[in-house]
mmCIF file of N, CA and C in Angstrom:
data_model
loop_
_atom_site.group_PDB
_atom_site.id
_atom_site.type_symbol
_atom_site.label_atom_id
_atom_site.label_comp_id
_atom_site.label_asym_id
_atom_site.label_seq_id
_atom_site.Cartn_x
_atom_site.Cartn_y
_atom_site.Cartn_z
ATOM 1 N N GLN A 1 113.080 100.867 93.514
ATOM 2 C CA GLN A 1 111.626 100.843 93.324
ATOM 3 C C GLN A 1 110.876 99.751 93.898
ATOM 4 N N VAL A 2 109.836 100.015 94.593
ATOM 5 C CA VAL A 2 109.040 99.008 95.225
ATOM 6 C C VAL A 2 107.756 98.765 94.486
ATOM 7 N N LEU A 3 107.439 97.578 94.209
ATOM 8 C CA LEU A 3 106.244 97.214 93.403
ATOM 9 C C LEU A 3 105.308 96.458 94.382
ATOM 10 N N LEU A 4 104.021 96.927 94.394
ATOM 11 C CA LEU A 4 103.020 96.431 95.349
ATOM 12 C C LEU A 4 101.864 95.897 94.628
ATOM 13 N N ALA A 5 101.353 94.700 94.868
ATOM 14 C CA ALA A 5 100.184 94.147 94.160
ATOM 15 C C ALA A 5 99.186 93.549 95.205
ATOM 16 N N GLU A 6 98.221 94.353 95.402
ATOM 17 C CA GLU A 6 97.045 93.949 96.277
ATOM 18 C C GLU A 6 95.999 92.953 95.595
ATOM 19 N N SER A 7 95.498 92.017 96.288
ATOM 20 C CA SER A 7 94.342 91.247 95.740
ATOM 21 C C SER A 7 93.423 90.754 96.932
ATOM 22 N N GLY A 8 92.440 90.246 96.540
ATOM 23 C CA GLY A 8 91.537 89.446 97.509
ATOM 24 C C GLY A 8 90.231 90.307 97.879
ATOM 25 N N GLY A 9 90.020 91.508 97.378
ATOM 26 C CA GLY A 9 88.931 92.290 97.561
ATOM 27 C C GLY A 9 87.771 91.636 97.044
ATOM 28 N N GLY A 10 86.545 92.201 97.388
ATOM 29 C CA GLY A 10 85.281 91.656 96.771
ATOM 30 C C GLY A 10 84.092 92.323 97.487
ATOM 31 N N SER A 11 82.998 91.663 97.240
ATOM 32 C CA SER A 11 81.646 92.298 97.826
ATOM 33 C C SER A 11 81.099 91.177 98.732
ATOM 34 N N VAL A 12 80.804 91.573 100.003
ATOM 35 C CA VAL A 12 80.296 90.685 100.973
ATOM 36 C C VAL A 12 79.189 91.414 101.747
ATOM 37 N N GLN A 13 78.390 90.649 102.494
ATOM 38 C CA GLN A 13 77.442 91.175 103.346
ATOM 39 C C GLN A 13 78.171 91.364 104.727
ATOM 40 N N ALA A 14 77.416 92.399 105.397
ATOM 41 C CA ALA A 14 77.935 92.622 106.815
ATOM 42 C C ALA A 14 77.999 91.306 107.578
ATOM 43 N N GLY A 15 79.072 91.232 108.330
ATOM 44 C CA GLY A 15 79.254 89.982 109.106
ATOM 45 C C GLY A 15 80.219 88.995 108.383
ATOM 46 N N GLY A 16 80.441 89.290 107.080
ATOM 47 C CA GLY A 16 81.266 88.364 106.338
ATOM 48 C C GLY A 16 82.727 88.516 106.474
ATOM 49 N N SER A 17 83.481 87.856 105.848
ATOM 50 C CA SER A 17 84.985 87.874 105.824
ATOM 51 C C SER A 17 85.634 87.849 104.589
ATOM 52 N N LEU A 18 86.805 88.514 104.437
ATOM 53 C CA LEU A 18 87.658 88.517 103.383
ATOM 54 C C LEU A 18 89.078 88.453 103.791
ATOM 55 N N ARG A 19 89.925 88.012 102.938
ATOM 56 C CA ARG A 19 91.397 87.992 103.093
ATOM 57 C C ARG A 19 92.071 88.618 102.135
ATOM 58 N N LEU A 20 92.796 89.844 102.414
ATOM 59 C CA LEU A 20 93.499 90.558 101.410
ATOM 60 C C LEU A 20 95.009 90.041 101.485
ATOM 61 N N SER A 21 95.541 90.095 100.212
ATOM 62 C CA SER A 21 96.990 89.806 100.098
ATOM 63 C C SER A 21 97.758 90.878 99.369
ATOM 64 N N CYS A 22 98.967 90.966 99.692
ATOM 65 C CA CYS A 22 99.816 91.939 99.030
ATOM 66 C C CYS A 22 101.172 91.331 98.661
ATOM 67 N N VAL A 23 101.574 91.356 97.367
ATOM 68 C CA VAL A 23 102.845 90.773 97.168
ATOM 69 C C VAL A 23 103.780 92.089 96.884
ATOM 70 N N VAL A 24 105.009 91.895 97.556
ATOM 71 C CA VAL A 24 106.029 93.033 97.502
ATOM 72 C C VAL A 24 107.112 92.669 96.706
ATOM 73 N N ALA A 25 107.671 93.537 95.879
ATOM 74 C CA ALA A 25 108.769 93.167 95.037
ATOM 75 C C ALA A 25 109.648 94.421 95.020
ATOM 76 N N GLY A 26 111.002 94.234 94.831
ATOM 77 C CA GLY A 26 111.864 95.312 94.651
ATOM 78 C C GLY A 26 112.226 96.005 95.831
ATOM 79 N N SER A 27 112.206 95.401 97.043
ATOM 80 C CA SER A 27 112.558 96.108 98.227
ATOM 81 C C SER A 27 113.195 95.057 99.213
ATOM 82 N N THR A 28 113.677 95.665 100.327
ATOM 83 C CA THR A 28 114.308 94.835 101.431
ATOM 84 C C THR A 28 113.186 94.420 102.299
ATOM 85 N N TYR A 29 112.187 93.617 101.717
ATOM 86 C CA TYR A 29 110.934 93.439 102.427
ATOM 87 C C TYR A 29 111.236 92.954 103.895
ATOM 88 N N ARG A 30 112.138 92.060 104.105
ATOM 89 C CA ARG A 30 112.254 91.458 105.449
ATOM 90 C C ARG A 30 112.595 92.522 106.544
ATOM 91 N N ALA A 31 113.214 93.624 106.097
ATOM 92 C CA ALA A 31 113.665 94.600 107.048
ATOM 93 C C ALA A 31 112.653 95.782 107.168
ATOM 94 N N GLU A 32 111.500 95.679 106.588
ATOM 95 C CA GLU A 32 110.628 96.854 106.506
ATOM 96 C C GLU A 32 109.347 96.538 107.286
ATOM 97 N N CYS A 33 108.842 97.527 108.000
ATOM 98 C CA CYS A 33 107.567 97.559 108.508
ATOM 99 C C CYS A 33 106.644 97.803 107.350
ATOM 100 N N MET A 34 105.453 97.208 107.376
ATOM 101 C CA MET A 34 104.445 97.258 106.417
ATOM 102 C C MET A 34 103.146 97.579 107.002
ATOM 103 N N GLY A 35 102.323 98.179 106.150
ATOM 104 C CA GLY A 35 100.876 98.674 106.634
ATOM 105 C C GLY A 35 99.791 98.419 105.555
ATOM 106 N N TRP A 36 98.684 98.295 106.048
ATOM 107 C CA TRP A 36 97.477 98.369 105.193
ATOM 108 C C TRP A 36 96.770 99.701 105.391
ATOM 109 N N PHE A 37 96.332 100.235 104.335
ATOM 110 C CA PHE A 37 95.640 101.501 104.377
ATOM 111 C C PHE A 37 94.323 101.275 103.514
ATOM 112 N N ARG A 38 93.372 102.159 103.911
ATOM 113 C CA ARG A 38 92.191 102.256 103.029
ATOM 114 C C ARG A 38 91.696 103.647 102.757
ATOM 115 N N GLU A 39 90.973 103.780 101.663
ATOM 116 C CA GLU A 39 90.598 105.115 101.131
ATOM 117 C C GLU A 39 89.273 105.010 100.421
ATOM 118 N N THR A 40 88.472 105.980 100.565
ATOM 119 C CA THR A 40 87.183 106.060 99.905
ATOM 120 C C THR A 40 87.098 107.414 99.245
ATOM 121 N N PRO A 41 86.339 107.575 98.234
ATOM 122 C CA PRO A 41 86.207 108.873 97.356
ATOM 123 C C PRO A 41 86.054 109.926 98.347
ATOM 124 N N GLY A 42 86.772 110.925 98.310
ATOM 125 C CA GLY A 42 86.526 112.195 99.032
ATOM 126 C C GLY A 42 87.163 112.150 100.492
ATOM 127 N N THR A 43 87.936 110.986 100.892
ATOM 128 C CA THR A 43 88.394 110.940 102.080
ATOM 129 C C THR A 43 89.990 110.638 101.927
ATOM 130 N N ARG A 44 90.775 111.066 102.990
ATOM 131 C CA ARG A 44 92.145 110.855 102.933
ATOM 132 C C ARG A 44 92.545 109.285 103.344
ATOM 133 N N ARG A 45 93.565 108.821 102.688
ATOM 134 C CA ARG A 45 93.905 107.390 103.079
ATOM 135 C C ARG A 45 94.124 107.256 104.624
ATOM 136 N N ALA A 46 93.685 106.328 105.109
ATOM 137 C CA ALA A 46 93.853 106.029 106.665
ATOM 138 C C ALA A 46 94.459 104.716 106.852
ATOM 139 N N GLY A 47 95.258 104.709 107.846
ATOM 140 C CA GLY A 47 95.967 103.469 108.279
ATOM 141 C C GLY A 47 94.954 102.562 108.898
ATOM 142 N N VAL A 48 95.159 101.151 108.604
ATOM 143 C CA VAL A 48 94.310 100.291 109.183
ATOM 144 C C VAL A 48 94.877 99.344 110.098
ATOM 145 N N ALA A 49 96.200 98.793 109.577
ATOM 146 C CA ALA A 49 96.948 97.838 110.382
ATOM 147 C C ALA A 49 98.398 98.034 109.902
ATOM 148 N N ARG A 50 99.307 97.819 110.830
ATOM 149 C CA ARG A 50 100.723 97.713 110.436
ATOM 150 C C ARG A 50 101.369 96.703 111.217
ATOM 151 N N ILE A 51 102.625 96.315 110.803
ATOM 152 C CA ILE A 51 103.393 95.210 111.309
ATOM 153 C C ILE A 51 104.867 95.382 111.301
ATOM 154 N N SER A 52 105.548 94.925 112.309
ATOM 155 C CA SER A 52 106.960 95.061 112.338
ATOM 156 C C SER A 52 107.690 94.078 111.427
ATOM 157 N N PRO A 53 108.930 94.196 111.128
ATOM 158 C CA PRO A 53 109.596 93.301 110.203
ATOM 159 C C PRO A 53 109.640 91.766 110.712
ATOM 160 N N ASP A 54 109.599 91.637 111.989
ATOM 161 C CA ASP A 54 109.550 90.324 112.496
ATOM 162 C C ASP A 54 108.160 89.727 112.790
ATOM 163 N N GLY A 55 107.287 90.549 112.500
ATOM 164 C CA GLY A 55 105.832 90.225 112.622
ATOM 165 C C GLY A 55 105.293 90.111 114.041
ATOM 166 N N ASP A 56 106.030 90.523 115.014
ATOM 167 C CA ASP A 56 105.612 90.324 116.447
ATOM 168 C C ASP A 56 104.975 91.511 117.013
ATOM 169 N N ARG A 57 104.843 92.566 116.198
ATOM 170 C CA ARG A 57 104.217 93.767 116.787
ATOM 171 C C ARG A 57 103.165 94.380 115.928
ATOM 172 N N PRO A 58 102.113 93.678 115.738
ATOM 173 C CA PRO A 58 101.008 94.291 114.931
ATOM 174 C C PRO A 58 100.341 95.479 115.681
ATOM 175 N N TYR A 59 99.813 96.445 114.883
ATOM 176 C CA TYR A 59 99.133 97.576 115.434
ATOM 177 C C TYR A 59 97.908 97.751 114.526
ATOM 178 N N TYR A 60 96.806 98.170 115.241
ATOM 179 C CA TYR A 60 95.563 98.243 114.477
ATOM 180 C C TYR A 60 94.965 99.599 114.863
ATOM 181 N N ALA A 61 94.249 100.051 113.819
ATOM 182 C CA ALA A 61 93.224 101.296 114.018
ATOM 183 C C ALA A 61 92.168 100.861 114.963
ATOM 184 N N ASP A 62 91.776 101.725 115.736
ATOM 185 C CA ASP A 62 90.645 101.307 116.761
ATOM 186 C C ASP A 62 89.409 100.911 116.109
ATOM 187 N N SER A 63 89.202 101.261 114.860
ATOM 188 C CA SER A 63 87.941 100.936 114.169
ATOM 189 C C SER A 63 88.026 99.408 113.735
ATOM 190 N N VAL A 64 89.241 98.846 113.682
ATOM 191 C CA VAL A 64 89.201 97.467 113.227
ATOM 192 C C VAL A 64 89.756 96.479 114.208
ATOM 193 N N LYS A 65 90.144 97.011 115.311
ATOM 194 C CA LYS A 65 90.698 96.121 116.416
ATOM 195 C C LYS A 65 89.793 95.053 116.821
ATOM 196 N N GLY A 66 90.211 93.861 116.883
ATOM 197 C CA GLY A 66 89.369 92.786 117.314
ATOM 198 C C GLY A 66 88.784 92.053 116.103
ATOM 199 N N ARG A 67 88.765 92.768 114.956
ATOM 200 C CA ARG A 67 88.105 92.153 113.683
ATOM 201 C C ARG A 67 89.048 91.884 112.655
ATOM 202 N N PHE A 68 90.197 92.620 112.628
ATOM 203 C CA PHE A 68 91.195 92.399 111.570
ATOM 204 C C PHE A 68 92.493 91.970 112.103
ATOM 205 N N THR A 69 93.232 91.141 111.274
ATOM 206 C CA THR A 69 94.491 90.516 111.717
ATOM 207 C C THR A 69 95.383 90.658 110.556
ATOM 208 N N ILE A 70 96.613 91.358 110.895
ATOM 209 C CA ILE A 70 97.583 91.455 109.875
ATOM 210 C C ILE A 70 98.728 90.412 110.050
ATOM 211 N N SER A 71 99.182 90.002 108.976
ATOM 212 C CA SER A 71 100.277 88.918 109.161
ATOM 213 C C SER A 71 101.169 89.106 107.846
ATOM 214 N N ARG A 72 102.360 88.571 107.931
ATOM 215 C CA ARG A 72 103.278 88.528 106.923
ATOM 216 C C ARG A 72 104.010 87.307 106.668
ATOM 217 N N ASP A 73 104.508 86.963 105.557
ATOM 218 C CA ASP A 73 105.299 85.818 105.188
ATOM 219 C C ASP A 73 106.579 86.397 104.456
ATOM 220 N N SER A 74 107.646 86.448 105.251
ATOM 221 C CA SER A 74 108.882 87.092 104.715
ATOM 222 C C SER A 74 109.466 86.087 103.664
ATOM 223 N N ALA A 75 109.131 84.782 103.732
ATOM 224 C CA ALA A 75 109.855 83.945 102.722
ATOM 225 C C ALA A 75 109.129 84.159 101.308
ATOM 226 N N GLN A 76 107.869 84.554 101.334
ATOM 227 C CA GLN A 76 107.112 84.773 100.150
ATOM 228 C C GLN A 76 107.019 86.269 99.730
ATOM 229 N N ASN A 77 107.506 87.139 100.595
ATOM 230 C CA ASN A 77 107.414 88.631 100.347
ATOM 231 C C ASN A 77 105.884 88.962 100.252
ATOM 232 N N THR A 78 105.059 88.424 101.167
ATOM 233 C CA THR A 78 103.611 88.703 101.075
ATOM 234 C C THR A 78 103.157 89.309 102.360
ATOM 235 N N LEU A 79 102.081 90.148 102.409
ATOM 236 C CA LEU A 79 101.537 90.762 103.492
ATOM 237 C C LEU A 79 100.059 90.334 103.324
ATOM 238 N N SER A 80 99.304 90.000 104.440
ATOM 239 C CA SER A 80 97.984 89.616 104.419
ATOM 240 C C SER A 80 97.187 90.494 105.497
ATOM 241 N N LEU A 81 95.935 90.517 105.181
ATOM 242 C CA LEU A 81 94.981 91.177 106.103
ATOM 243 C C LEU A 81 93.701 90.346 106.191
ATOM 244 N N GLN A 82 93.467 89.640 107.270
ATOM 245 C CA GLN A 82 92.357 88.910 107.519
ATOM 246 C C GLN A 82 91.317 89.856 108.044
ATOM 247 N N MET A 83 90.144 89.886 107.425
ATOM 248 C CA MET A 83 89.034 90.868 107.863
ATOM 249 C C MET A 83 87.874 90.025 108.139
ATOM 250 N N ASN A 84 87.429 89.931 109.482
ATOM 251 C CA ASN A 84 86.266 89.318 109.932
ATOM 252 C C ASN A 84 85.222 90.202 110.295
ATOM 253 N N ASN A 85 84.037 89.798 110.549
ATOM 254 C CA ASN A 85 82.828 90.651 110.924
ATOM 255 C C ASN A 85 82.858 91.965 110.187
ATOM 256 N N LEU A 86 82.925 91.972 108.998
ATOM 257 C CA LEU A 86 83.011 93.160 108.173
ATOM 258 C C LEU A 86 81.725 94.026 108.395
ATOM 259 N N LYS A 87 81.843 95.313 108.275
ATOM 260 C CA LYS A 87 80.861 96.260 108.554
ATOM 261 C C LYS A 87 80.703 97.240 107.230
ATOM 262 N N PRO A 88 79.603 97.769 106.969
ATOM 263 C CA PRO A 88 79.497 98.652 105.784
ATOM 264 C C PRO A 88 80.533 99.743 105.766
ATOM 265 N N GLU A 89 80.971 100.257 106.955
ATOM 266 C CA GLU A 89 81.820 101.343 106.994
ATOM 267 C C GLU A 89 83.262 100.828 106.646
ATOM 268 N N ASP A 90 83.537 99.505 106.487
ATOM 269 C CA ASP A 90 84.808 99.020 105.989
ATOM 270 C C ASP A 90 84.928 99.188 104.468
ATOM 271 N N THR A 91 83.817 99.480 103.883
ATOM 272 C CA THR A 91 83.961 99.638 102.419
ATOM 273 C C THR A 91 84.839 100.628 102.003
ATOM 274 N N ALA A 92 85.774 100.267 101.130
ATOM 275 C CA ALA A 92 86.912 101.137 100.785
ATOM 276 C C ALA A 92 87.820 100.487 99.809
ATOM 277 N N MET A 93 88.701 101.301 99.159
ATOM 278 C CA MET A 93 89.839 100.680 98.426
ATOM 279 C C MET A 93 90.982 100.388 99.405
ATOM 280 N N TYR A 94 91.515 99.247 99.420
ATOM 281 C CA TYR A 94 92.553 98.905 100.400
ATOM 282 C C TYR A 94 93.952 98.783 99.765
ATOM 283 N N TYR A 95 94.993 99.345 100.296
ATOM 284 C CA TYR A 95 96.231 99.355 99.772
ATOM 285 C C TYR A 95 97.264 98.884 100.895
ATOM 286 N N CYS A 96 98.288 98.302 100.389
ATOM 287 C CA CYS A 96 99.550 97.935 101.249
ATOM 288 C C CYS A 96 100.643 98.981 100.870
ATOM 289 N N ALA A 97 101.583 99.118 101.906
ATOM 290 C CA ALA A 97 102.685 99.982 101.631
ATOM 291 C C ALA A 97 103.709 99.741 102.667
ATOM 292 N N PRO A 98 105.020 99.880 102.369
ATOM 293 C CA PRO A 98 106.043 99.902 103.500
ATOM 294 C C PRO A 98 105.803 101.264 104.278
ATOM 295 N N VAL A 99 106.199 101.244 105.505
ATOM 296 C CA VAL A 99 105.882 102.354 106.309
ATOM 297 C C VAL A 99 107.125 102.505 107.292
ATOM 298 N N ILE A 100 107.232 103.668 107.888
ATOM 299 C CA ILE A 100 108.207 103.967 108.785
ATOM 300 C C ILE A 100 107.669 103.349 110.113
ATOM 301 N N CYS A 101 108.487 102.465 110.700
ATOM 302 C CA CYS A 101 107.976 101.632 111.935
ATOM 303 C C CYS A 101 107.456 102.607 113.005
ATOM 304 N N SER A 102 106.332 102.078 113.593
ATOM 305 C CA SER A 102 105.537 102.705 114.571
ATOM 306 C C SER A 102 104.887 104.073 114.126
ATOM 307 N N THR A 103 104.830 104.172 112.829
ATOM 308 C CA THR A 103 104.007 105.277 112.325
ATOM 309 C C THR A 103 103.160 104.733 111.104
ATOM 310 N N TRP A 104 102.341 105.766 110.616
ATOM 311 C CA TRP A 104 101.517 105.475 109.427
ATOM 312 C C TRP A 104 102.146 106.099 108.209
ATOM 313 N N THR A 105 103.409 106.649 108.338
ATOM 314 C CA THR A 105 104.081 107.374 107.384
ATOM 315 C C THR A 105 104.585 106.370 106.362
ATOM 316 N N SER A 106 104.226 106.549 105.065
ATOM 317 C CA SER A 106 104.698 105.596 104.000
ATOM 318 C C SER A 106 105.713 106.342 103.173
ATOM 319 N N PHE A 107 106.264 105.669 102.172
ATOM 320 C CA PHE A 107 107.322 106.268 101.403
ATOM 321 C C PHE A 107 106.794 106.756 99.885
ATOM 322 N N GLY A 108 105.544 106.679 99.813
ATOM 323 C CA GLY A 108 104.851 107.217 98.534
ATOM 324 C C GLY A 108 104.681 106.083 97.602
ATOM 325 N N TYR A 109 105.034 104.908 97.928
ATOM 326 C CA TYR A 109 104.657 103.778 97.001
ATOM 327 C C TYR A 109 103.246 103.325 97.067
ATOM 328 N N ARG A 110 102.734 102.892 95.917
ATOM 329 C CA ARG A 110 101.258 102.619 95.941
ATOM 330 C C ARG A 110 101.014 101.634 94.817
ATOM 331 N N GLY A 111 100.139 100.654 95.198
ATOM 332 C CA GLY A 111 99.827 99.596 94.273
ATOM 333 C C GLY A 111 98.416 100.045 93.558
ATOM 334 N N GLN A 112 97.881 99.218 92.974
ATOM 335 C CA GLN A 112 96.614 99.365 92.293
ATOM 336 C C GLN A 112 95.401 99.310 93.260
ATOM 337 N N GLY A 113 95.731 98.723 94.504
ATOM 338 C CA GLY A 113 94.554 98.575 95.417
ATOM 339 C C GLY A 113 93.663 97.428 95.182
ATOM 340 N N THR A 114 92.806 97.114 96.155
ATOM 341 C CA THR A 114 91.835 96.055 95.928
ATOM 342 C C THR A 114 90.566 96.615 96.690
ATOM 343 N N GLN A 115 89.374 96.491 96.037
ATOM 344 C CA GLN A 115 88.211 97.191 96.466
ATOM 345 C C GLN A 115 87.449 96.233 97.382
ATOM 346 N N VAL A 116 87.009 96.625 98.557
ATOM 347 C CA VAL A 116 86.199 95.971 99.436
ATOM 348 C C VAL A 116 84.866 96.669 99.488
ATOM 349 N N THR A 117 83.706 95.929 99.351
ATOM 350 C CA THR A 117 82.421 96.606 99.428
ATOM 351 C C THR A 117 81.633 95.588 100.338
ATOM 352 N N VAL A 118 81.110 96.266 101.414
ATOM 353 C CA VAL A 118 80.351 95.531 102.364
ATOM 354 C C VAL A 118 78.948 96.133 102.483
ATOM 355 N N SER A 119 77.922 95.241 102.127
ATOM 356 C CA SER A 119 76.560 95.598 102.185
ATOM 357 C C SER A 119 75.832 95.351 103.385
ATOM 358 N N SER A 120 74.876 96.161 103.651
ATOM 359 C CA SER A 120 74.137 95.842 105.063
ATOM 360 C C SER A 120 72.979 94.966 104.838
#
């Protein structure tokens, strides 16, 4: 069983920044690709960023490229998402999850998420 705990969300104005964190427990974290996803009411969960086990191969959705940075600390079993120049369309519930490397396919694990709200 994989336990995921996201935090760091909040309400900011457009152009602001937030840093999301995800603590992962109960898995071979160091060997797994990890991803951040976001979801809004009425929409399907969408991949935002993902990263390889060694942290050398981040990948971003076009909508966040150049503004978001994904990173990981394998010693602490944590995953982070630095979000800069936030836009109202970034408003969503954000989730982290292990993924199949080079894809957005997760294994069904889900934390409680953290809400990000960006006002114009």
